[in-house]
Amino acid sequence: MKQYTLAKTAGFCFGVNRAVDLVYDLIAKQKKAATLGPIIHNPQMVEELSKKGVRIISSPLEAQPDECVVIRSHGVCQSVYDELTAHRITYVDATCPFVAKIHRIVERESKAGAVILIAGDPDHPEVQGIKGHASGPVFVARDAKELKDLSDTLEFSQNTPFVLVAQTTYHTSFWRECLEIARKHYTNVKIFDTICSATSERQSEAARLAAENDLMIVIGGKHSSNTQKLRALCAAYCETVLIETSAEIKDIDFSAYDKIGITAGASTPAHIIKEVLKTMSEILRNEENEDFATLLEQSLESEKVYNGKRVTGVVTSVAPNEIHVDIGAKQAGIIPAEEMTDDPNVKIEDIVKKGDELELIVVKVNDQEGIVTLSKKRCDAMRGFEKIKEAYEAQTVLDAVITDVVRGGVLAYTCGTKIFIPAPHCSNTRVEDLSTLLKKEVRLLIIEVNEGRGRAKGSVRAVLNAERKAKQEKFWEEVEVGKTYTGEVKSLTAYGAFVDLGGIDGMIHITELAWKKLKHPSEVVNVGDMVEVYIKEFDKEKKRISLGYRKECDNPWTIFTTKYAVDDVIPVKIVSFTTYGAFAEIIPGVDGLIHISQIANKRVEKIADVLTVGQEVDAKIIEIDTDKKRVSLSMRALLSADEQKKEHVSEEAAEETVEE
């Protein structure tokens, strides 16, 4: 006798129910209504409201003068409220109270100077609405990995406050992973658990039902975020089918299932759930009337073990080279270690223990020895391939680990199966030695699926290019003269250094690397160095960026004018001669001129007779020309009055002698 169980938490949540009731209330009052986007993610409900005259608009300005705009349960940005008020448009706010609470948190904490972090789907309207209530920096992370990556790339001081919130329908297990990352990588973070309690309860009950039943039916809109999460959650435990209406029930073969669980997303109306239950009851009632002999034959057939059959086994013992399982047959079930997983980074004893229930594939039956050889990795691969196909259709990015180098590319392990990555798709730059990629964690897109052969191709390059493009677009949106960046030196030329600013390159001209004259950029920086630079100028059309590297605080002239003034007596070193004087180094990068008339109190015919290059002397600063950055020095000014008189008398005596 087949049995089915309906989840107690199936169907409309409080927020959705409130939003729908508000629309029906407007209809009952014979008021025209227009929802800002679909009121809920359920096509049947949206169609039903459309028949009652409720329009869907994408902007407040699309509303007709006599219409009342309904803000859906997902909520909207603050700018939408401002637009409604500015144009005096009548509206009803059906934002879920749980979502509105997040809006208040984000507004308050953002105004206080915190950087807002949102765990959720950046494309979901709820998340977009939450972002729109932040007055400062705000970032969205799909999962714990993206949250960690953000911590590595964000340029904020160590004391910068962060606030982490979650999309109300966010997966609870993902949220736990995000909490670990937040506490480990964000030193000053405040966490608000904003997952809706109804969502958490619905997910927990769905997981429990899936573990207890052979088949799970999830009812809801195929574009509903929370419904898709329920489907993924249940699929981890048993066969799972997602349907929108009772009409799709007829396509399901219930003959292989004895226990059936049913749940529904938060956007699924009660009448659709009732229709599904009614249709199921009729189908199951008809199936129970089948001939007893047929049922007996099917029962006996189900006990047979043959190659390719999927079975469930309970682990009875674990050894380094094999796992013994009870599959409910007369033969002993054995899983060789190499048939457990393709992941080279795990140990068998770390992933399975006595009492675990495993889904397996029969690969060999030896009736003489009474042994059935089983494979978990092949079963995982079959289930994983379904996930691969879903990822291909949705163009979802997958996390993978490169495990093997093969002809023409590499193999990457993800979703329990291996994906071939052609060599040109291993990176967005040429990889000379593919073996350097082994054991490397990568993110890839599925670019080709061959269902007949059960194979798929992936591309790391596609993900890197997409990320690079996104970074470039973000860069050009935010770039401004004077803004500082930290980047990696990618290459050097005779005239400068090229720096990767995160998806886009800028150039530091050789004259901007240091205050002194350089023969080559390598005197200051090398390829691979991380440097702090600032934007000197940029051209969006030509995609050119000029960077500055040298700092004003290191400017020799600035150091000189800060340290010295006119009339200061300083030690200097003679560095060169001219016909009109000698140049002396005051500090590295700043030279002063001692005019020939300022070297001594007597006439100097040849400077080399008085001074030598490298000689250190004391001189007095007699003039600083700030505009031309010139310094005039005098040795003569340091001679005592007696020395000056003596020199003067000597000169007169010499002149008189000449006259005789």
PDB file of N, CA and C in Angstrom, residues 181-273:
ATOM      1  N   ILE A 181      33.269  31.686   7.808  1.00  0.00           N
ATOM      2  CA  ILE A 181      34.172  32.550   7.035  1.00  0.00           C
ATOM      3  C   ILE A 181      34.174  33.965   7.596  1.00  0.00           C
ATOM      4  N   ALA A 182      32.987  34.477   7.915  1.00  0.00           N
ATOM      5  CA  ALA A 182      32.874  35.857   8.415  1.00  0.00           C
ATOM      6  C   ALA A 182      33.665  36.032   9.710  1.00  0.00           C
ATOM      7  N   ARG A 183      33.530  35.082  10.624  1.00  0.00           N
ATOM      8  CA  ARG A 183      34.215  35.202  11.920  1.00  0.00           C
ATOM      9  C   ARG A 183      35.723  35.010  11.798  1.00  0.00           C
ATOM     10  N   LYS A 184      36.132  34.298  10.761  1.00  0.00           N
ATOM     11  CA  LYS A 184      37.555  34.010  10.595  1.00  0.00           C
ATOM     12  C   LYS A 184      38.276  35.091   9.803  1.00  0.00           C
ATOM     13  N   HIS A 185      37.606  35.638   8.780  1.00  0.00           N
ATOM     14  CA  HIS A 185      38.297  36.540   7.850  1.00  0.00           C
ATOM     15  C   HIS A 185      37.903  38.012   7.973  1.00  0.00           C
ATOM     16  N   TYR A 186      36.854  38.313   8.744  1.00  0.00           N
ATOM     17  CA  TYR A 186      36.462  39.712   8.937  1.00  0.00           C
ATOM     18  C   TYR A 186      36.617  40.036  10.427  1.00  0.00           C
ATOM     19  N   THR A 187      37.638  40.823  10.754  1.00  0.00           N
ATOM     20  CA  THR A 187      37.993  41.038  12.161  1.00  0.00           C
ATOM     21  C   THR A 187      36.986  41.887  12.922  1.00  0.00           C
ATOM     22  N   ASN A 188      36.242  42.715  12.238  1.00  0.00           N
ATOM     23  CA  ASN A 188      35.294  43.610  12.916  1.00  0.00           C
ATOM     24  C   ASN A 188      33.927  43.475  12.249  1.00  0.00           C
ATOM     25  N   VAL A 189      33.262  42.351  12.501  1.00  0.00           N
ATOM     26  CA  VAL A 189      32.003  42.062  11.809  1.00  0.00           C
ATOM     27  C   VAL A 189      30.856  41.870  12.802  1.00  0.00           C
ATOM     28  N   LYS A 190      29.704  42.410  12.433  1.00  0.00           N
ATOM     29  CA  LYS A 190      28.480  42.233  13.208  1.00  0.00           C
ATOM     30  C   LYS A 190      27.538  41.389  12.349  1.00  0.00           C
ATOM     31  N   ILE A 191      27.000  40.307  12.904  1.00  0.00           N
ATOM     32  CA  ILE A 191      26.197  39.353  12.128  1.00  0.00           C
ATOM     33  C   ILE A 191      24.741  39.400  12.558  1.00  0.00           C
ATOM     34  N   PHE A 192      23.845  39.506  11.563  1.00  0.00           N
ATOM     35  CA  PHE A 192      22.403  39.458  11.816  1.00  0.00           C
ATOM     36  C   PHE A 192      21.839  38.247  11.076  1.00  0.00           C
ATOM     37  N   ASP A 193      21.296  37.280  11.827  1.00  0.00           N
ATOM     38  CA  ASP A 193      20.686  36.095  11.210  1.00  0.00           C
ATOM     39  C   ASP A 193      19.294  36.479  10.722  1.00  0.00           C
ATOM     40  N   THR A 194      19.189  36.796   9.424  1.00  0.00           N
ATOM     41  CA  THR A 194      17.929  37.303   8.876  1.00  0.00           C
ATOM     42  C   THR A 194      17.203  36.285   8.004  1.00  0.00           C
ATOM     43  N   ILE A 195      17.614  35.013   8.081  1.00  0.00           N
ATOM     44  CA  ILE A 195      16.870  33.979   7.354  1.00  0.00           C
ATOM     45  C   ILE A 195      15.506  33.829   8.013  1.00  0.00           C
ATOM     46  N   CYS A 196      14.463  33.846   7.215  1.00  0.00           N
ATOM     47  CA  CYS A 196      13.094  33.745   7.727  1.00  0.00           C
ATOM     48  C   CYS A 196      12.926  32.412   8.456  1.00  0.00           C
ATOM     49  N   SER A 197      12.336  32.448   9.641  1.00  0.00           N
ATOM     50  CA  SER A 197      12.143  31.220  10.414  1.00  0.00           C
ATOM     51  C   SER A 197      11.279  30.223   9.657  1.00  0.00           C
ATOM     52  N   ALA A 198      10.304  30.741   8.884  1.00  0.00           N
ATOM     53  CA  ALA A 198       9.442  29.849   8.099  1.00  0.00           C
ATOM     54  C   ALA A 198      10.258  29.130   7.032  1.00  0.00           C
ATOM     55  N   THR A 199      11.220  29.846   6.437  1.00  0.00           N
ATOM     56  CA  THR A 199      12.093  29.239   5.425  1.00  0.00           C
ATOM     57  C   THR A 199      12.929  28.133   6.046  1.00  0.00           C
ATOM     58  N   SER A 200      13.514  28.431   7.204  1.00  0.00           N
ATOM     59  CA  SER A 200      14.350  27.450   7.891  1.00  0.00           C
ATOM     60  C   SER A 200      13.545  26.203   8.254  1.00  0.00           C
ATOM     61  N   GLU A 201      12.341  26.400   8.772  1.00  0.00           N
ATOM     62  CA  GLU A 201      11.488  25.270   9.158  1.00  0.00           C
ATOM     63  C   GLU A 201      11.068  24.459   7.936  1.00  0.00           C
ATOM     64  N   ARG A 202      10.740  25.168   6.840  1.00  0.00           N
ATOM     65  CA  ARG A 202      10.317  24.474   5.619  1.00  0.00           C
ATOM     66  C   ARG A 202      11.455  23.613   5.073  1.00  0.00           C
ATOM     67  N   GLN A 203      12.685  24.154   5.085  1.00  0.00           N
ATOM     68  CA  GLN A 203      13.829  23.402   4.581  1.00  0.00           C
ATOM     69  C   GLN A 203      14.136  22.200   5.468  1.00  0.00           C
ATOM     70  N   SER A 204      14.059  22.381   6.777  1.00  0.00           N
ATOM     71  CA  SER A 204      14.346  21.278   7.708  1.00  0.00           C
ATOM     72  C   SER A 204      13.339  20.151   7.548  1.00  0.00           C
ATOM     73  N   GLU A 205      12.055  20.515   7.437  1.00  0.00           N
ATOM     74  CA  GLU A 205      11.021  19.492   7.292  1.00  0.00           C
ATOM     75  C   GLU A 205      11.154  18.779   5.954  1.00  0.00           C
ATOM     76  N   ALA A 206      11.491  19.531   4.896  1.00  0.00           N
ATOM     77  CA  ALA A 206      11.655  18.923   3.571  1.00  0.00           C
ATOM     78  C   ALA A 206      12.797  17.912   3.587  1.00  0.00           C
ATOM     79  N   ALA A 207      13.905  18.253   4.246  1.00  0.00           N
ATOM     80  CA  ALA A 207      15.048  17.340   4.328  1.00  0.00           C
ATOM     81  C   ALA A 207      14.671  16.074   5.091  1.00  0.00           C
ATOM     82  N   ARG A 208      13.923  16.243   6.180  1.00  0.00           N
ATOM     83  CA  ARG A 208      13.506  15.076   6.975  1.00  0.00           C
ATOM     84  C   ARG A 208      12.592  14.168   6.167  1.00  0.00           C
ATOM     85  N   LEU A 209      11.622  14.764   5.455  1.00  0.00           N
ATOM     86  CA  LEU A 209      10.710  13.969   4.630  1.00  0.00           C
ATOM     87  C   LEU A 209      11.463  13.241   3.522  1.00  0.00           C
ATOM     88  N   ALA A 210      12.410  13.942   2.895  1.00  0.00           N
ATOM     89  CA  ALA A 210      13.171  13.336   1.797  1.00  0.00           C
ATOM     90  C   ALA A 210      13.964  12.128   2.283  1.00  0.00           C
ATOM     91  N   ALA A 211      14.473  12.224   3.511  1.00  0.00           N
ATOM     92  CA  ALA A 211      15.247  11.115   4.068  1.00  0.00           C
ATOM     93  C   ALA A 211      14.366   9.919   4.409  1.00  0.00           C
ATOM     94  N   GLU A 212      13.069  10.155   4.635  1.00  0.00           N
ATOM     95  CA  GLU A 212      12.150   9.090   5.042  1.00  0.00           C
ATOM     96  C   GLU A 212      11.369   8.492   3.881  1.00  0.00           C
ATOM     97  N   ASN A 213      11.406   9.118   2.703  1.00  0.00           N
ATOM     98  CA  ASN A 213      10.585   8.672   1.580  1.00  0.00           C
ATOM     99  C   ASN A 213      11.418   8.265   0.374  1.00  0.00           C
ATOM    100  N   ASP A 214      10.748   7.581  -0.570  1.00  0.00           N
ATOM    101  CA  ASP A 214      11.422   7.129  -1.787  1.00  0.00           C
ATOM    102  C   ASP A 214      11.384   8.195  -2.876  1.00  0.00           C
ATOM    103  N   LEU A 215      10.375   9.040  -2.817  1.00  0.00           N
ATOM    104  CA  LEU A 215      10.183  10.077  -3.836  1.00  0.00           C
ATOM    105  C   LEU A 215       9.677  11.348  -3.168  1.00  0.00           C
ATOM    106  N   MET A 216      10.216  12.478  -3.597  1.00  0.00           N
ATOM    107  CA  MET A 216       9.728  13.770  -3.107  1.00  0.00           C
ATOM    108  C   MET A 216       9.163  14.564  -4.279  1.00  0.00           C
ATOM    109  N   ILE A 217       7.977  15.112  -4.062  1.00  0.00           N
ATOM    110  CA  ILE A 217       7.365  15.993  -5.058  1.00  0.00           C
ATOM    111  C   ILE A 217       7.368  17.404  -4.478  1.00  0.00           C
ATOM    112  N   VAL A 218       8.026  18.314  -5.184  1.00  0.00           N
ATOM    113  CA  VAL A 218       8.094  19.716  -4.762  1.00  0.00           C
ATOM    114  C   VAL A 218       7.184  20.520  -5.685  1.00  0.00           C
ATOM    115  N   ILE A 219       6.208  21.211  -5.102  1.00  0.00           N
ATOM    116  CA  ILE A 219       5.246  21.990  -5.885  1.00  0.00           C
ATOM    117  C   ILE A 219       5.620  23.467  -5.796  1.00  0.00           C
ATOM    118  N   GLY A 220       5.725  24.111  -6.953  1.00  0.00           N
ATOM    119  CA  GLY A 220       6.046  25.536  -6.945  1.00  0.00           C
ATOM    120  C   GLY A 220       6.510  26.030  -8.292  1.00  0.00           C
ATOM    121  N   GLY A 221       6.648  27.346  -8.403  1.00  0.00           N
ATOM    122  CA  GLY A 221       7.102  27.959  -9.644  1.00  0.00           C
ATOM    123  C   GLY A 221       8.542  27.585  -9.945  1.00  0.00           C
ATOM    124  N   LYS A 222       8.803  27.260 -11.206  1.00  0.00           N
ATOM    125  CA  LYS A 222      10.153  26.841 -11.588  1.00  0.00           C
ATOM    126  C   LYS A 222      11.159  27.986 -11.505  1.00  0.00           C
ATOM    127  N   HIS A 223      10.675  29.220 -11.407  1.00  0.00           N
ATOM    128  CA  HIS A 223      11.568  30.375 -11.300  1.00  0.00           C
ATOM    129  C   HIS A 223      11.633  30.905  -9.870  1.00  0.00           C
ATOM    130  N   SER A 224      11.019  30.183  -8.944  1.00  0.00           N
ATOM    131  CA  SER A 224      11.012  30.613  -7.546  1.00  0.00           C
ATOM    132  C   SER A 224      12.301  30.177  -6.861  1.00  0.00           C
ATOM    133  N   SER A 225      12.983  31.127  -6.227  1.00  0.00           N
ATOM    134  CA  SER A 225      14.250  30.838  -5.558  1.00  0.00           C
ATOM    135  C   SER A 225      14.081  29.820  -4.437  1.00  0.00           C
ATOM    136  N   ASN A 226      13.073  30.019  -3.565  1.00  0.00           N
ATOM    137  CA  ASN A 226      12.941  29.105  -2.427  1.00  0.00           C
ATOM    138  C   ASN A 226      12.497  27.717  -2.865  1.00  0.00           C
ATOM    139  N   THR A 227      11.707  27.642  -3.963  1.00  0.00           N
ATOM    140  CA  THR A 227      11.283  26.336  -4.478  1.00  0.00           C
ATOM    141  C   THR A 227      12.476  25.576  -5.049  1.00  0.00           C
ATOM    142  N   GLN A 228      13.352  26.272  -5.764  1.00  0.00           N
ATOM    143  CA  GLN A 228      14.543  25.637  -6.319  1.00  0.00           C
ATOM    144  C   GLN A 228      15.455  25.130  -5.201  1.00  0.00           C
ATOM    145  N   LYS A 229      15.532  25.882  -4.100  1.00  0.00           N
ATOM    146  CA  LYS A 229      16.352  25.441  -2.968  1.00  0.00           C
ATOM    147  C   LYS A 229      15.767  24.178  -2.340  1.00  0.00           C
ATOM    148  N   LEU A 230      14.424  24.103  -2.249  1.00  0.00           N
ATOM    149  CA  LEU A 230      13.775  22.904  -1.712  1.00  0.00           C
ATOM    150  C   LEU A 230      14.076  21.696  -2.590  1.00  0.00           C
ATOM    151  N   ARG A 231      14.006  21.920  -3.894  1.00  0.00           N
ATOM    152  CA  ARG A 231      14.268  20.823  -4.831  1.00  0.00           C
ATOM    153  C   ARG A 231      15.697  20.295  -4.655  1.00  0.00           C
ATOM    154  N   ALA A 232      16.667  21.197  -4.594  1.00  0.00           N
ATOM    155  CA  ALA A 232      18.063  20.790  -4.441  1.00  0.00           C
ATOM    156  C   ALA A 232      18.284  20.079  -3.111  1.00  0.00           C
ATOM    157  N   LEU A 233      17.634  20.562  -2.071  1.00  0.00           N
ATOM    158  CA  LEU A 233      17.766  19.973  -0.740  1.00  0.00           C
ATOM    159  C   LEU A 233      17.238  18.545  -0.725  1.00  0.00           C
ATOM    160  N   CYS A 234      16.061  18.341  -1.291  1.00  0.00           N
ATOM    161  CA  CYS A 234      15.440  17.008  -1.307  1.00  0.00           C
ATOM    162  C   CYS A 234      16.206  16.045  -2.208  1.00  0.00           C
ATOM    163  N   ALA A 235      16.734  16.566  -3.324  1.00  0.00           N
ATOM    164  CA  ALA A 235      17.439  15.713  -4.286  1.00  0.00           C
ATOM    165  C   ALA A 235      18.684  15.072  -3.686  1.00  0.00           C
ATOM    166  N   ALA A 236      19.184  15.636  -2.605  1.00  0.00           N
ATOM    167  CA  ALA A 236      20.361  15.062  -1.954  1.00  0.00           C
ATOM    168  C   ALA A 236      20.018  13.781  -1.204  1.00  0.00           C
ATOM    169  N   TYR A 237      18.714  13.541  -0.968  1.00  0.00           N
ATOM    170  CA  TYR A 237      18.287  12.372  -0.191  1.00  0.00           C
ATOM    171  C   TYR A 237      17.559  11.325  -1.031  1.00  0.00           C
ATOM    172  N   CYS A 238      16.770  11.755  -2.000  1.00  0.00           N
ATOM    173  CA  CYS A 238      15.996  10.788  -2.790  1.00  0.00           C
ATOM    174  C   CYS A 238      15.623  11.401  -4.134  1.00  0.00           C
ATOM    175  N   GLU A 239      14.971  10.598  -4.970  1.00  0.00           N
ATOM    176  CA  GLU A 239      14.490  11.107  -6.253  1.00  0.00           C
ATOM    177  C   GLU A 239      13.522  12.258  -5.994  1.00  0.00           C
ATOM    178  N   THR A 240      13.678  13.327  -6.731  1.00  0.00           N
ATOM    179  CA  THR A 240      12.864  14.524  -6.500  1.00  0.00           C
ATOM    180  C   THR A 240      12.334  15.072  -7.817  1.00  0.00           C
ATOM    181  N   VAL A 241      11.056  15.440  -7.813  1.00  0.00           N
ATOM    182  CA  VAL A 241      10.417  15.996  -9.011  1.00  0.00           C
ATOM    183  C   VAL A 241       9.831  17.357  -8.657  1.00  0.00           C
ATOM    184  N   LEU A 242      10.066  18.344  -9.515  1.00  0.00           N
ATOM    185  CA  LEU A 242       9.499  19.680  -9.319  1.00  0.00           C
ATOM    186  C   LEU A 242       8.362  19.883 -10.315  1.00  0.00           C
ATOM    187  N   ILE A 243       7.179  20.215  -9.800  1.00  0.00           N
ATOM    188  CA  ILE A 243       6.029  20.459 -10.675  1.00  0.00           C
ATOM    189  C   ILE A 243       5.386  21.792 -10.308  1.00  0.00           C
ATOM    190  N   GLU A 244       4.677  22.370 -11.280  1.00  0.00           N
ATOM    191  CA  GLU A 244       3.966  23.628 -11.022  1.00  0.00           C
ATOM    192  C   GLU A 244       2.473  23.401 -10.816  1.00  0.00           C
ATOM    193  N   THR A 245       1.903  22.403 -11.539  1.00  0.00           N
ATOM    194  CA  THR A 245       0.461  22.151 -11.454  1.00  0.00           C
ATOM    195  C   THR A 245       0.183  20.655 -11.384  1.00  0.00           C
ATOM    196  N   SER A 246      -1.071  20.317 -11.107  1.00  0.00           N
ATOM    197  CA  SER A 246      -1.481  18.912 -11.010  1.00  0.00           C
ATOM    198  C   SER A 246      -1.389  18.200 -12.352  1.00  0.00           C
ATOM    199  N   ALA A 247      -1.406  18.946 -13.454  1.00  0.00           N
ATOM    200  CA  ALA A 247      -1.343  18.331 -14.785  1.00  0.00           C
ATOM    201  C   ALA A 247      -0.041  17.564 -14.982  1.00  0.00           C
ATOM    202  N   GLU A 248       1.023  17.989 -14.306  1.00  0.00           N
ATOM    203  CA  GLU A 248       2.326  17.346 -14.471  1.00  0.00           C
ATOM    204  C   GLU A 248       2.431  16.041 -13.691  1.00  0.00           C
ATOM    205  N   ILE A 249       1.498  15.785 -12.771  1.00  0.00           N
ATOM    206  CA  ILE A 249       1.514  14.554 -11.975  1.00  0.00           C
ATOM    207  C   ILE A 249       1.361  13.328 -12.867  1.00  0.00           C
ATOM    208  N   LYS A 250       0.587  13.470 -13.927  1.00  0.00           N
ATOM    209  CA  LYS A 250       0.297  12.331 -14.803  1.00  0.00           C
ATOM    210  C   LYS A 250       1.543  11.801 -15.500  1.00  0.00           C
ATOM    211  N   ASP A 251       2.596  12.605 -15.559  1.00  0.00           N
ATOM    212  CA  ASP A 251       3.827  12.174 -16.227  1.00  0.00           C
ATOM    213  C   ASP A 251       4.760  11.402 -15.295  1.00  0.00           C
ATOM    214  N   ILE A 252       4.372  11.270 -14.027  1.00  0.00           N
ATOM    215  CA  ILE A 252       5.239  10.591 -13.058  1.00  0.00           C
ATOM    216  C   ILE A 252       4.824   9.132 -12.919  1.00  0.00           C
ATOM    217  N   ASP A 253       5.812   8.234 -12.982  1.00  0.00           N
ATOM    218  CA  ASP A 253       5.558   6.807 -12.785  1.00  0.00           C
ATOM    219  C   ASP A 253       5.769   6.487 -11.302  1.00  0.00           C
ATOM    220  N   PHE A 254       4.666   6.232 -10.595  1.00  0.00           N
ATOM    221  CA  PHE A 254       4.737   5.990  -9.155  1.00  0.00           C
ATOM    222  C   PHE A 254       5.006   4.528  -8.811  1.00  0.00           C
ATOM    223  N   SER A 255       5.091   3.661  -9.815  1.00  0.00           N
ATOM    224  CA  SER A 255       5.177   2.223  -9.553  1.00  0.00           C
ATOM    225  C   SER A 255       6.426   1.826  -8.764  1.00  0.00           C
ATOM    226  N   ALA A 256       7.506   2.606  -8.893  1.00  0.00           N
ATOM    227  CA  ALA A 256       8.759   2.232  -8.226  1.00  0.00           C
ATOM    228  C   ALA A 256       8.876   2.808  -6.817  1.00  0.00           C
ATOM    229  N   TYR A 257       7.839   3.511  -6.359  1.00  0.00           N
ATOM    230  CA  TYR A 257       7.932   4.201  -5.070  1.00  0.00           C
ATOM    231  C   TYR A 257       6.796   3.780  -4.133  1.00  0.00           C
ATOM    232  N   ASP A 258       7.162   3.478  -2.895  1.00  0.00           N
ATOM    233  CA  ASP A 258       6.163   3.106  -1.893  1.00  0.00           C
ATOM    234  C   ASP A 258       5.811   4.279  -0.982  1.00  0.00           C
ATOM    235  N   LYS A 259       6.816   5.090  -0.678  1.00  0.00           N
ATOM    236  CA  LYS A 259       6.595   6.220   0.225  1.00  0.00           C
ATOM    237  C   LYS A 259       6.919   7.518  -0.507  1.00  0.00           C
ATOM    238  N   ILE A 260       5.941   8.403  -0.510  1.00  0.00           N
ATOM    239  CA  ILE A 260       6.069   9.643  -1.283  1.00  0.00           C
ATOM    240  C   ILE A 260       5.865  10.846  -0.360  1.00  0.00           C
ATOM    241  N   GLY A 261       6.796  11.774  -0.406  1.00  0.00           N
ATOM    242  CA  GLY A 261       6.694  12.996   0.379  1.00  0.00           C
ATOM    243  C   GLY A 261       6.351  14.172  -0.524  1.00  0.00           C
ATOM    244  N   ILE A 262       5.608  15.126   0.012  1.00  0.00           N
ATOM    245  CA  ILE A 262       5.177  16.288  -0.779  1.00  0.00           C
ATOM    246  C   ILE A 262       5.434  17.558   0.026  1.00  0.00           C
ATOM    247  N   THR A 263       6.056  18.531  -0.625  1.00  0.00           N
ATOM    248  CA  THR A 263       6.217  19.848  -0.020  1.00  0.00           C
ATOM    249  C   THR A 263       5.970  20.890  -1.096  1.00  0.00           C
ATOM    250  N   ALA A 264       5.901  22.143  -0.699  1.00  0.00           N
ATOM    251  CA  ALA A 264       5.621  23.221  -1.655  1.00  0.00           C
ATOM    252  C   ALA A 264       6.347  24.484  -1.234  1.00  0.00           C
ATOM    253  N   GLY A 265       6.734  25.273  -2.237  1.00  0.00           N
ATOM    254  CA  GLY A 265       7.440  26.523  -1.987  1.00  0.00           C
ATOM    255  C   GLY A 265       6.545  27.576  -1.362  1.00  0.00           C
ATOM    256  N   ALA A 266       7.173  28.643  -0.884  1.00  0.00           N
ATOM    257  CA  ALA A 266       6.446  29.708  -0.193  1.00  0.00           C
ATOM    258  C   ALA A 266       5.511  30.477  -1.111  1.00  0.00           C
ATOM    259  N   SER A 267       5.681  30.309  -2.440  1.00  0.00           N
ATOM    260  CA  SER A 267       4.837  31.035  -3.393  1.00  0.00           C
ATOM    261  C   SER A 267       3.743  30.154  -3.993  1.00  0.00           C
ATOM    262  N   THR A 268       3.508  28.994  -3.395  1.00  0.00           N
ATOM    263  CA  THR A 268       2.527  28.059  -3.954  1.00  0.00           C
ATOM    264  C   THR A 268       1.181  28.193  -3.244  1.00  0.00           C
ATOM    265  N   PRO A 269       0.120  28.571  -3.972  1.00  0.00           N
ATOM    266  CA  PRO A 269      -1.213  28.735  -3.370  1.00  0.00           C
ATOM    267  C   PRO A 269      -1.771  27.409  -2.861  1.00  0.00           C
ATOM    268  N   ALA A 270      -2.633  27.471  -1.864  1.00  0.00           N
ATOM    269  CA  ALA A 270      -3.219  26.274  -1.255  1.00  0.00           C
ATOM    270  C   ALA A 270      -4.040  25.471  -2.254  1.00  0.00           C
ATOM    271  N   HIS A 271      -4.761  26.153  -3.175  1.00  0.00           N
ATOM    272  CA  HIS A 271      -5.634  25.407  -4.092  1.00  0.00           C
ATOM    273  C   HIS A 271      -4.827  24.565  -5.076  1.00  0.00           C
ATOM    274  N   ILE A 272      -3.617  24.998  -5.425  1.00  0.00           N
ATOM    275  CA  ILE A 272      -2.776  24.190  -6.319  1.00  0.00           C
ATOM    276  C   ILE A 272      -2.299  22.943  -5.587  1.00  0.00           C
ATOM    277  N   ILE A 273      -1.940  23.091  -4.309  1.00  0.00           N
ATOM    278  CA  ILE A 273      -1.517  21.931  -3.514  1.00  0.00           C
ATOM    279  C   ILE A 273      -2.662  20.927  -3.407  1.00  0.00           C
TER     280      ILE A 273
END
